XYZ file of C-alpha atoms in Angstrom:
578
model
C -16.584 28.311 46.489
C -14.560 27.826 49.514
C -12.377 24.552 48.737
C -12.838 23.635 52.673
C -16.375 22.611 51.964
C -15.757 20.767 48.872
C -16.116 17.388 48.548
C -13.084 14.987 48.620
C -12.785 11.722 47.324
C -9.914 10.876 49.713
C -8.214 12.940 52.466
C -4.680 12.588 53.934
C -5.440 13.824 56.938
C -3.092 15.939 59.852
C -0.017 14.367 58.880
C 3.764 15.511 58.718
C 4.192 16.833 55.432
C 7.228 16.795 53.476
C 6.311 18.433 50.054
C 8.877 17.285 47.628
C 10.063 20.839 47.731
C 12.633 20.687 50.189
C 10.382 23.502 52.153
C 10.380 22.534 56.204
C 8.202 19.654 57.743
C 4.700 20.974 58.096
C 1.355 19.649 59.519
C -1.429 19.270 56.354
C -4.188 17.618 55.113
C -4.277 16.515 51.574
C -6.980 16.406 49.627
C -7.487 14.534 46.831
C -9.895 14.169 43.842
C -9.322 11.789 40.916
C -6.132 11.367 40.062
C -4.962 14.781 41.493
C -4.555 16.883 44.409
C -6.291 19.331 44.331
C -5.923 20.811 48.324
C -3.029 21.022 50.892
C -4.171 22.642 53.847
C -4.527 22.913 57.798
C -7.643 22.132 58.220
C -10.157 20.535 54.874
C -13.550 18.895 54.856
C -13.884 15.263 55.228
C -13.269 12.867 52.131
C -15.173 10.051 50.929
C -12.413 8.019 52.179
C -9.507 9.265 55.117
C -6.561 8.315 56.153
C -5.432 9.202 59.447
C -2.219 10.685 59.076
C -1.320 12.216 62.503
C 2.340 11.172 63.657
C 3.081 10.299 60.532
C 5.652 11.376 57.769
C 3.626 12.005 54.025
C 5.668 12.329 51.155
C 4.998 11.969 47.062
C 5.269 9.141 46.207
C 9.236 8.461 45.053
C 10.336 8.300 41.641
C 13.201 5.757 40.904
C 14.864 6.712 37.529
C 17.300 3.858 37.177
C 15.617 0.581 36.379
C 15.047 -2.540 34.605
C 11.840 -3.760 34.449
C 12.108 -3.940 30.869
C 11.161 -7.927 31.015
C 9.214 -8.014 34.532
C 6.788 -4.856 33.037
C 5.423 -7.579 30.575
C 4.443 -9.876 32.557
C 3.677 -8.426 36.242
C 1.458 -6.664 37.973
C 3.595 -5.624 40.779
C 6.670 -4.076 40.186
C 8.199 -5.828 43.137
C 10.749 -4.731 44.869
C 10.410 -1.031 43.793
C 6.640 -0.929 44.506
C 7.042 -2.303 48.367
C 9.308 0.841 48.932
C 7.362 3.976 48.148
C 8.320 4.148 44.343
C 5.001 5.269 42.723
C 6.936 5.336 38.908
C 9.165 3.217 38.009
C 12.340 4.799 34.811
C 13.684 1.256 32.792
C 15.418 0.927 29.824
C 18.683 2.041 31.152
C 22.582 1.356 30.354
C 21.368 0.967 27.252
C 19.534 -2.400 27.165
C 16.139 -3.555 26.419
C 14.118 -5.065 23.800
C 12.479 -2.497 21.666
C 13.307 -1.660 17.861
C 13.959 -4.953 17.667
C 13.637 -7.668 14.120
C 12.262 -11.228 15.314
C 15.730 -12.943 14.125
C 17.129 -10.660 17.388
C 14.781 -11.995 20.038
C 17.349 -14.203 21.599
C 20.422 -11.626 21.084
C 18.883 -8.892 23.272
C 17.778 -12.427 26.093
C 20.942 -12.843 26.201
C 22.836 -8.939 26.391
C 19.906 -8.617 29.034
C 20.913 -11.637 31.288
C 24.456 -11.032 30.727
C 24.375 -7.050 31.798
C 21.476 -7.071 34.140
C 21.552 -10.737 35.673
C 17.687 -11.376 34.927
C 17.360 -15.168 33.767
C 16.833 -15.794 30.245
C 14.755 -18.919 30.815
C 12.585 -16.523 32.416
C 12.355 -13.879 30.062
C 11.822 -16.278 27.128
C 9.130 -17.690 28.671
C 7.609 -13.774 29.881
C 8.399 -12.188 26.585
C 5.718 -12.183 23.719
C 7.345 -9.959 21.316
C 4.247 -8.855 20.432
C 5.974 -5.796 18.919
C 9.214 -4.710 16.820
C 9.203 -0.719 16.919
C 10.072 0.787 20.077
C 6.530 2.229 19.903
C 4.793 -0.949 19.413
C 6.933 -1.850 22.664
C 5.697 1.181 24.654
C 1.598 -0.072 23.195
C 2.395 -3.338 24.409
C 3.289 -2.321 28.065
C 0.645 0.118 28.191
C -1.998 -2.481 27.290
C -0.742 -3.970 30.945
C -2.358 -2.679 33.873
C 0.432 -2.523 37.279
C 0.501 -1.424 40.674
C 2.886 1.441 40.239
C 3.638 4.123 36.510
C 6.418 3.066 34.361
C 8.404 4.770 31.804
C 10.592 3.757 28.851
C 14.091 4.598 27.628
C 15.042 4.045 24.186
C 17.854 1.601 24.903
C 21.000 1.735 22.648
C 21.834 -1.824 21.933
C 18.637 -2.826 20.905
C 18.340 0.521 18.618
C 21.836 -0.688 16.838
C 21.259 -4.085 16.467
C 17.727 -3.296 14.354
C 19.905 -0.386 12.362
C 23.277 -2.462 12.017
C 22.374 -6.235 12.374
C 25.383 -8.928 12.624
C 27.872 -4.890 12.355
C 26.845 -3.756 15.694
C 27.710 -6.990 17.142
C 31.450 -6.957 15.638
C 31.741 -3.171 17.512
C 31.859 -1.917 13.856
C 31.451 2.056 13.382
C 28.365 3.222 11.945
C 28.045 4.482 8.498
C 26.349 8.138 7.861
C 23.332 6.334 6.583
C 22.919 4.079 9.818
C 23.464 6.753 12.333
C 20.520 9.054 9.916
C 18.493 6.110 10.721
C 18.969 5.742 14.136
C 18.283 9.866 14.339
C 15.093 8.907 12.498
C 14.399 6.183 14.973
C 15.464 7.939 17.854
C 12.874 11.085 17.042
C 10.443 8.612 16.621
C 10.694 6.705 20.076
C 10.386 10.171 21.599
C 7.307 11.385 20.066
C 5.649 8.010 20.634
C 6.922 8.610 24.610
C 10.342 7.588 25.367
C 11.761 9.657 28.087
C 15.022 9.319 26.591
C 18.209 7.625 25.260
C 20.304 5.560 27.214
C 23.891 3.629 26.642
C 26.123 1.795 27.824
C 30.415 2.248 27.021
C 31.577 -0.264 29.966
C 33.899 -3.191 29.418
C 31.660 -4.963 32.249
C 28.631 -4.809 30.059
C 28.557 -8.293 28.208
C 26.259 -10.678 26.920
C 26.155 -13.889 29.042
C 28.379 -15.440 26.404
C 31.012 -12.689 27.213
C 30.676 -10.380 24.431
C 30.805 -6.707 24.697
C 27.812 -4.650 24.657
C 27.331 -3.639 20.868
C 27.550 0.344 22.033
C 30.663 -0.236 23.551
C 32.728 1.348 21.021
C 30.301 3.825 19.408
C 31.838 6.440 17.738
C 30.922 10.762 19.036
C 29.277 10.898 15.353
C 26.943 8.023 16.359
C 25.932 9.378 19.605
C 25.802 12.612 18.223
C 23.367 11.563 15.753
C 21.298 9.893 18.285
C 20.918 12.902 20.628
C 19.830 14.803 17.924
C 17.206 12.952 17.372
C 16.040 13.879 20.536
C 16.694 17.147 19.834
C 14.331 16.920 16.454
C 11.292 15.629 18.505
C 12.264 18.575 21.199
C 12.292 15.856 24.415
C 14.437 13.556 26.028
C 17.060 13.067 27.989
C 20.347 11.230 27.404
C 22.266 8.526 30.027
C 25.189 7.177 29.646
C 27.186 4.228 31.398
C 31.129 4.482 31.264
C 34.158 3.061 33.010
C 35.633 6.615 31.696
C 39.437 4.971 31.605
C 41.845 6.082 32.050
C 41.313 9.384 33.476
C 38.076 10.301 32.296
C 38.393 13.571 31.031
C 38.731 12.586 27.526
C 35.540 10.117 27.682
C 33.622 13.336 29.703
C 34.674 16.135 27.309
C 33.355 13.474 24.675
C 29.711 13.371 26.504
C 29.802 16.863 27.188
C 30.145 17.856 23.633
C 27.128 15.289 22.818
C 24.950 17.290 25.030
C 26.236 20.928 24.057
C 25.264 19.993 20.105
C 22.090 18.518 20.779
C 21.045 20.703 23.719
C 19.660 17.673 25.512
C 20.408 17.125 29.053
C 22.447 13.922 30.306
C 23.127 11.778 33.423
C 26.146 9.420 33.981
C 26.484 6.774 36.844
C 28.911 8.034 39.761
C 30.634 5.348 42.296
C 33.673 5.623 44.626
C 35.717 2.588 43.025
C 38.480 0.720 45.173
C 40.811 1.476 42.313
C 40.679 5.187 42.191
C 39.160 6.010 45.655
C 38.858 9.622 44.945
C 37.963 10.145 41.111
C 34.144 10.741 41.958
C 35.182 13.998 43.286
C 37.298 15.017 39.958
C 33.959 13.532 38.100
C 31.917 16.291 40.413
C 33.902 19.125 39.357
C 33.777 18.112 35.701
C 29.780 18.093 35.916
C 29.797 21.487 37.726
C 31.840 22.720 34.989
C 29.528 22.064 32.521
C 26.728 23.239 34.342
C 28.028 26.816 34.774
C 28.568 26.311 30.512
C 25.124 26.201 30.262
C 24.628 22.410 30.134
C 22.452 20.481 32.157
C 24.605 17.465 33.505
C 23.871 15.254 36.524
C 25.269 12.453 38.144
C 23.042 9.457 39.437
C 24.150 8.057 42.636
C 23.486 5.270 44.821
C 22.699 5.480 48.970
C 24.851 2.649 50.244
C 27.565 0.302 48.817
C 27.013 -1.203 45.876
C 27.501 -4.610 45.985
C 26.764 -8.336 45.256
C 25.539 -10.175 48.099
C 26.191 -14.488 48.737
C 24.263 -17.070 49.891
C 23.430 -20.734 49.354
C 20.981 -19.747 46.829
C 22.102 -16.751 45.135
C 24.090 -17.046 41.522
C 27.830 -17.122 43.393
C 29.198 -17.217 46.485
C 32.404 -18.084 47.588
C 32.214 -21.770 47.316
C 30.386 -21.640 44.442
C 33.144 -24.086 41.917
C 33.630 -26.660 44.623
C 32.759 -29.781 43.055
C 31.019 -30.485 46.115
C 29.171 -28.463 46.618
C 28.050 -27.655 43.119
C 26.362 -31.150 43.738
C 24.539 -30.027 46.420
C 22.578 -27.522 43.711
C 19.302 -29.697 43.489
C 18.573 -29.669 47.303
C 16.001 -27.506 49.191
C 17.335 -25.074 51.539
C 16.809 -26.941 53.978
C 18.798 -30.351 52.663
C 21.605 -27.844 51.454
C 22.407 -26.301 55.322
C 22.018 -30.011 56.660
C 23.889 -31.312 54.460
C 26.850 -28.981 54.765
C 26.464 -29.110 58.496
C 27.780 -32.720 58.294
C 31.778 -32.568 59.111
C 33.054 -34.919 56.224
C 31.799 -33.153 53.499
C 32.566 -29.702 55.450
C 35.932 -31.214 55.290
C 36.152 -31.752 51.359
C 34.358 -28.573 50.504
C 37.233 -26.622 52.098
C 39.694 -28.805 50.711
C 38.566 -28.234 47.333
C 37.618 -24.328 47.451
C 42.039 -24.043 47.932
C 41.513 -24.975 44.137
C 38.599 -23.364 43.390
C 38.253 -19.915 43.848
C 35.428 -18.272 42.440
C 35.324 -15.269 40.019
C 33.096 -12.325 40.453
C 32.394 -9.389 39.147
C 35.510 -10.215 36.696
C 37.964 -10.963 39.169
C 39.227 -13.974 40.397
C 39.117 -14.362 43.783
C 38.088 -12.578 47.273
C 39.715 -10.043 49.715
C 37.779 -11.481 52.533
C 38.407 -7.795 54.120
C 35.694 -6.645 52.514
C 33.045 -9.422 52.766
C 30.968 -8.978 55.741
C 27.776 -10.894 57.418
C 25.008 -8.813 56.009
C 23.073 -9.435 59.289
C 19.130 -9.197 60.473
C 18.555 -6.455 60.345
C 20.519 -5.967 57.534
C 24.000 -3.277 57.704
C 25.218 -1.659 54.917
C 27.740 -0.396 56.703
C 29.698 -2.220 58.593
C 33.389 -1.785 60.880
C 36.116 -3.019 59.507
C 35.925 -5.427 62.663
C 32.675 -7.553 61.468
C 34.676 -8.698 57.815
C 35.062 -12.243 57.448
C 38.799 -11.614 57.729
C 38.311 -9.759 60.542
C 36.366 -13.290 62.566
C 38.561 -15.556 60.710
C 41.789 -14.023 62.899
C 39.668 -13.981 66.269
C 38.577 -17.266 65.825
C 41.776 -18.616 64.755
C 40.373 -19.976 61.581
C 40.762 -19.224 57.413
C 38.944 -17.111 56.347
C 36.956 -19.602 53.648
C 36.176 -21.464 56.687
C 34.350 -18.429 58.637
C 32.458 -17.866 55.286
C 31.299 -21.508 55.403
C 30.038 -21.071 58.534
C 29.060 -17.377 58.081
C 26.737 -18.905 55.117
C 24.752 -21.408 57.326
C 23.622 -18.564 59.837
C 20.052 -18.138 60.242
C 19.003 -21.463 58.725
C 21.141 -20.873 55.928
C 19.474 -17.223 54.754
C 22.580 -15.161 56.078
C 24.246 -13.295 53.025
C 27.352 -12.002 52.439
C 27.977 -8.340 51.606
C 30.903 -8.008 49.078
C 30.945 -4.255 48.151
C 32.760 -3.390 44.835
C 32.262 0.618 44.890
C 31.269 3.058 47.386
C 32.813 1.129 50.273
C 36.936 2.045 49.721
C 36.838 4.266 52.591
C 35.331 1.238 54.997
C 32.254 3.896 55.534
C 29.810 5.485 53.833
C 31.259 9.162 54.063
C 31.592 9.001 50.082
C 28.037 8.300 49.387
C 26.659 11.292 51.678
C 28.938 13.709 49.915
C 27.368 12.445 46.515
C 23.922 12.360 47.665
C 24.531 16.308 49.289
C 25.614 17.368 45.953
C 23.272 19.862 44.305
C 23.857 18.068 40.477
C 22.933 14.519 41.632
C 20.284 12.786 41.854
C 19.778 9.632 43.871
C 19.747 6.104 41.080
C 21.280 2.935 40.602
C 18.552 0.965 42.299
C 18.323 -1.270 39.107
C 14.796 -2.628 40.094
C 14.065 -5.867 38.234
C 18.106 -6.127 37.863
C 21.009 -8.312 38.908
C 18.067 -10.548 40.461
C 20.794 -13.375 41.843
C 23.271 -11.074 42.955
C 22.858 -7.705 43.637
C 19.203 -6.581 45.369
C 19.046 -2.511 45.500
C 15.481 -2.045 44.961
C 15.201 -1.070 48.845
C 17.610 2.243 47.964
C 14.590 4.753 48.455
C 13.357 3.094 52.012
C 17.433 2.824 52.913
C 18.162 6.504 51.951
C 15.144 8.231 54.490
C 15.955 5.515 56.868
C 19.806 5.542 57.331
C 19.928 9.059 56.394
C 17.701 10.842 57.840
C 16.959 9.100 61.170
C 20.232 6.058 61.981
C 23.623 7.091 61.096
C 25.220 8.491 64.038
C 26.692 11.075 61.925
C 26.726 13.227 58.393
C 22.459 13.323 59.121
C 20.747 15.127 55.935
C 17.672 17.029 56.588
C 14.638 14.465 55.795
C 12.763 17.206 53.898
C 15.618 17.223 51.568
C 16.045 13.706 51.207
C 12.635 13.510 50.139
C 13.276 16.393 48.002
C 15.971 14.260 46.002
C 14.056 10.855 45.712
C 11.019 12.924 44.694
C 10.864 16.154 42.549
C 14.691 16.384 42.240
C 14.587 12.485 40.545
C 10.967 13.449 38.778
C 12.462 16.460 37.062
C 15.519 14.719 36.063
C 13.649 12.865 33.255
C 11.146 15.418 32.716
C 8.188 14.175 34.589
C 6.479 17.366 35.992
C 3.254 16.376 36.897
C 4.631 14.207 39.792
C 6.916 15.063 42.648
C 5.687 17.119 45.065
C 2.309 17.476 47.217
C 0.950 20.289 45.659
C -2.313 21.566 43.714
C -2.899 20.062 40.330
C -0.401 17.007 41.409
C -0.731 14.002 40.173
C -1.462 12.273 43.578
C 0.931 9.725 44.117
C 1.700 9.486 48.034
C 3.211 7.956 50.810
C 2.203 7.471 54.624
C 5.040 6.599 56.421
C 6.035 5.684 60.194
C 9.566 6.887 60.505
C 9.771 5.161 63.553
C 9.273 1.866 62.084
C 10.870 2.712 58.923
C 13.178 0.040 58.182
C 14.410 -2.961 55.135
C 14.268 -6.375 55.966
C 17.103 -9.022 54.710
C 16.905 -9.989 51.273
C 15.397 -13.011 50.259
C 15.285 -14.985 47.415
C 11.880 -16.465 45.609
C 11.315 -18.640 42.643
C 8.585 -16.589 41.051
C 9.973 -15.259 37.397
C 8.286 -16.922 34.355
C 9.392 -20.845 34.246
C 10.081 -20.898 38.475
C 13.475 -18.547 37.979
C 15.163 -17.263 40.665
C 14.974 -13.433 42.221
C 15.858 -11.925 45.323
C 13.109 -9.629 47.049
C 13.995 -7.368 50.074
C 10.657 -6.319 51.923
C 10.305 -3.066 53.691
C 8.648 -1.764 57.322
C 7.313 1.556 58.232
C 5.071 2.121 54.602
C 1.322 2.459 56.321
C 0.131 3.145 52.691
C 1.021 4.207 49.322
C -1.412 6.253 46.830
C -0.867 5.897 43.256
C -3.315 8.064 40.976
C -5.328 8.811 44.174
C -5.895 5.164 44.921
C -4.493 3.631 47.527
C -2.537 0.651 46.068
C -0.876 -0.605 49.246
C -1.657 -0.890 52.666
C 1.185 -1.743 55.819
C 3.242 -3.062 52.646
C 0.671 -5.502 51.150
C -1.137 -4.843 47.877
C -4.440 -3.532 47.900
C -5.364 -5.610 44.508
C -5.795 -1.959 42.923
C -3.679 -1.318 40.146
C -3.710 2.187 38.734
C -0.082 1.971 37.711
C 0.104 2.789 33.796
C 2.631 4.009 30.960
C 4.006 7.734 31.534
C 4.096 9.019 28.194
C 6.860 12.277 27.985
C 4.154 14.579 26.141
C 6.363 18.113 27.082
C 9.861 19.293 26.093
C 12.105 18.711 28.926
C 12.618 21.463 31.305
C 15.166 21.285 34.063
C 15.417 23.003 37.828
């Protein structure tokens, strides 16, 4: 039968097509019927439903394979940010947190590793959780029996896998006996066949509970990890990411991970920044992975888009005048009565008086080089001159700097933020990050989606990497095919999702419609919608005209349709890798 004539139940129709392949920009319809494509072609027959494509960019939808909606999957239907910027599934249980194996008596010791790592309120998740489970398989039941705008996919997270194994042992950074690390190979082989895309940890000295302890992998031994992998290896899927500070040099910590891999033949991602502190070890980290590709072992680094960094305002966790005593009493006050308030000049007065004696702490240091805190700015720029700092308008105005970051704070009403970028920015430009991104053994991640919800909001990567990429910067352009290449197949195959990725026959149709023109992030913003009225930040995109999940179309000019065909990816397959 001649598939022109055939009966869609929804056609894409005569737009731009980037594939997922990397292939050149073409003109295509897509046809769709259930939940896959099953045409791609010049010119096919009308569809129970169109959508006028024409002018328009149409991509997969993207695949973001660093988040944490470990709590937020529980309880919402919307996977918000992620789902307002063209991610169709959704990877959590990364840097090794989350709350499945897990024995009742640890509910509250994996609340609070989550809020301390990943900044997500434990009011809120104590209110959102119902630990309706304990095995990591009864976890992945639970979320499945949820239905969501957008897939989502489980890691098995470390901590949580050591303190059901080790108890009060993993806690006290204690090694793990042969016995323990059989049972975590047991447990590990288990997550996997019941679906777990893989194994993630976490070895980073900034990884504490919100008490200040270490994360409980922290100090795992190569045994341990060794053990785990296998695991993976028994069940024949997974993949393995790790977190590390890799101090001092790296080498030592790498050669560590590499041999991990090599014994247990599974493939592994680690987290790749420029830090301030060693401005060019990314590259030495770059030829270490190549290395072990050309041995034979499959070794990626995720990267983020942008800086990453925490952002300030009058309502986000810190900013810099967060310990004055004055204006810690402002905390109960709208918005509204905060900026008014802090508009009057006596208490603008004592505020800076008392912020000489109060200087903040973030991100574990004391204090800020107001040389790299900038006015994030409507629209928001992630990459701003040297000459927009707050040290920078201090000097021309003639003023400290605390005071042009007092005033800096009350722009717009109060809802200006402060960009304070602690990797990725060392350079004063984003040069770094487009080397990373151009790499062939990276993969774009870091979003953290559901993370760092008073601080840090990097949900909006996948709309900032085709935007600022492939259409703004004034220089080091990459082709938008193959951006959409690496937030699409390149991401999907990283974790071994193989259905998904490209716009192809027998694809699981998950799509985007996109005007480039209008492509674009808005400032973030902060709500009071987690469980028990806790605090998030939400950044809003421009330019999506609609987004197909499963071949329904689940939002429309960024609003939600009210369809929800989102579910639990499963990994089913062993893990191949391009």
């Amino acid at each position: 039968m001649d598939q022109r004539a055939t009966p869609f139940d929804l056609v894409i129709r005569g737009g731009t097509l980037a594939d997922g392949s990397g292939a050149p920009l073409r003109e295509a319809d897509v046809g769709i019927r259930g939940e896959r494509i099953v045409a791609v072609d010049a010119r096919l027959a009308r569809g129970t439903r169109e959508i006028d494509a024409r002018g328009r960019l149409v991509t997969p939808g993207f695949v973001d394979i660093h988040s944490h909606y470990d709590g937020q999957a529980c309880w919402d239907p919307h996977l918000w940010p992620s789902s307002q910027h063209g991610v169709t599934t959704a990877v959590m249980g990364n840097c090794g947190v989350g709350f499945a194996p897990v024995h009742a008596r640890d509910h509250d010791r994996l609340i609070e590793l989550m809020e301390g790592v990943e900044d997500i309120p434990g009011v809120a998740l104590q209110e959102g959780l119902r630990w309706n489970w304990e095995s990591f398989a009864d976890y992945l039941d639970a979320i499945d029996a949820l239905p969501r705008d957008i897939d989502i996919a489980a890691q098995l997270p470390h901590a949580a896998l050591r303190l059901y194994v080790m108890g009060d042992r993993a806690v006290a950074l204690e090694d793990a006996t042969p016995d323990e690390i059989a049972r975590m190979r047991s447990l590990a082989r288990d997550a996997m066949a019941a679906g777990a895309l893989g194994f993630s940890s976490s070895r980073s000295l900034n990884h504490r509970t919100v008490g200040g302890d270490p994360t409980p992998t922290l100090r795992a031994t190569e045994a341990e990890l060794t053990g785990i992998a296998q695991g993976l290896a028994d069940a024949g899927r997974g993949v393995l990411q790790f977190i590390s500070d890799f101090a001092p040099d790296g080498v030592a910590e790498f050669d560590m991970l590499k041999r991990v891999a090599r014994t247990s033949g599974r493939p592994i991602s680690i987290s790749l920044a420029q830090r301030p502190a060693t401005p060019t070890a990314w590259r030495q980290r770059l030829e270490l992975i190549e290395q072990a590709n050309r041995e034979g072992i499959a070794f990626r680094a995720q990267v983020a888009p942008r800086p990453v960094g925490v952002l300030f305002g009058l309502m986000t966790s810190r900013n810099p005048l967060s310990d004055c005593p004055s204006f810690v009493a402002l905390a109960a006050l709208s918005l509204e009565e905060k900026v008014a308030a802090m508009r009057d000049p006596a208490l603008r007065a004592r505020i800076l008086a008392e912020a000489a004696h109060h200087v903040p702490e973030v991100i574990g240091r004391r204090g800020l080089d107001f040389r790299f805190v900038f006015p994030l700015g409507d629209p928001p720029d992630y990459e701003p001159p040297a000459e927009r700092s707050i040290a920078a308008i201090a000097k021309r105005t003639g003023v400290e700097p605390i005071e042009a970051a007092y005033d800096a704070l009350l722009a717009r009403d109060g809802r200006e933020l402060l960009l304070y970028p602690f990797a990725n920015y060392a350079d004063g430009n984003l040069d770094a990050c487009g080397e990373m991104l151009a790499h062939p053994h990276t993969v774009p991640g870091l979003a953290d989606g559901g993370a760092h919800v008073g601080l840090i909001c990097d949900g909006s990567f996948p709309t900032y990497t085709l935007a600022h990429w492939g259409r703004d910067r004034s220089h080091g352009r990459l082709p938008v095919e193959r951006l959409v290449e690496m937030l699409t197949s390149r991401s999907a195959a990283a974790v071994g999702l193989l259905d998904r990725g490209l716009v192809a026959t027998g694809y699981k149709a998950d799509l985007n419609i996109i005007d480039m023109d209008r492509l674009a992030i808005e400032p973030p913003e902060i709500r009071f919608d987690l469980p028990a009225g806790g605090r998030r930040f939400h950044q809003r995109a421009r330019g999506y005209e609609a987004t197909v999940v499963s071949g329904q179309v689940s939002y429309v000019a960024g609003e939600p349709t009210g369809v929800l065909a989102g579910r639990l990816v499963r990994s089913r397959l062993p893990v191949e890798h391009r």
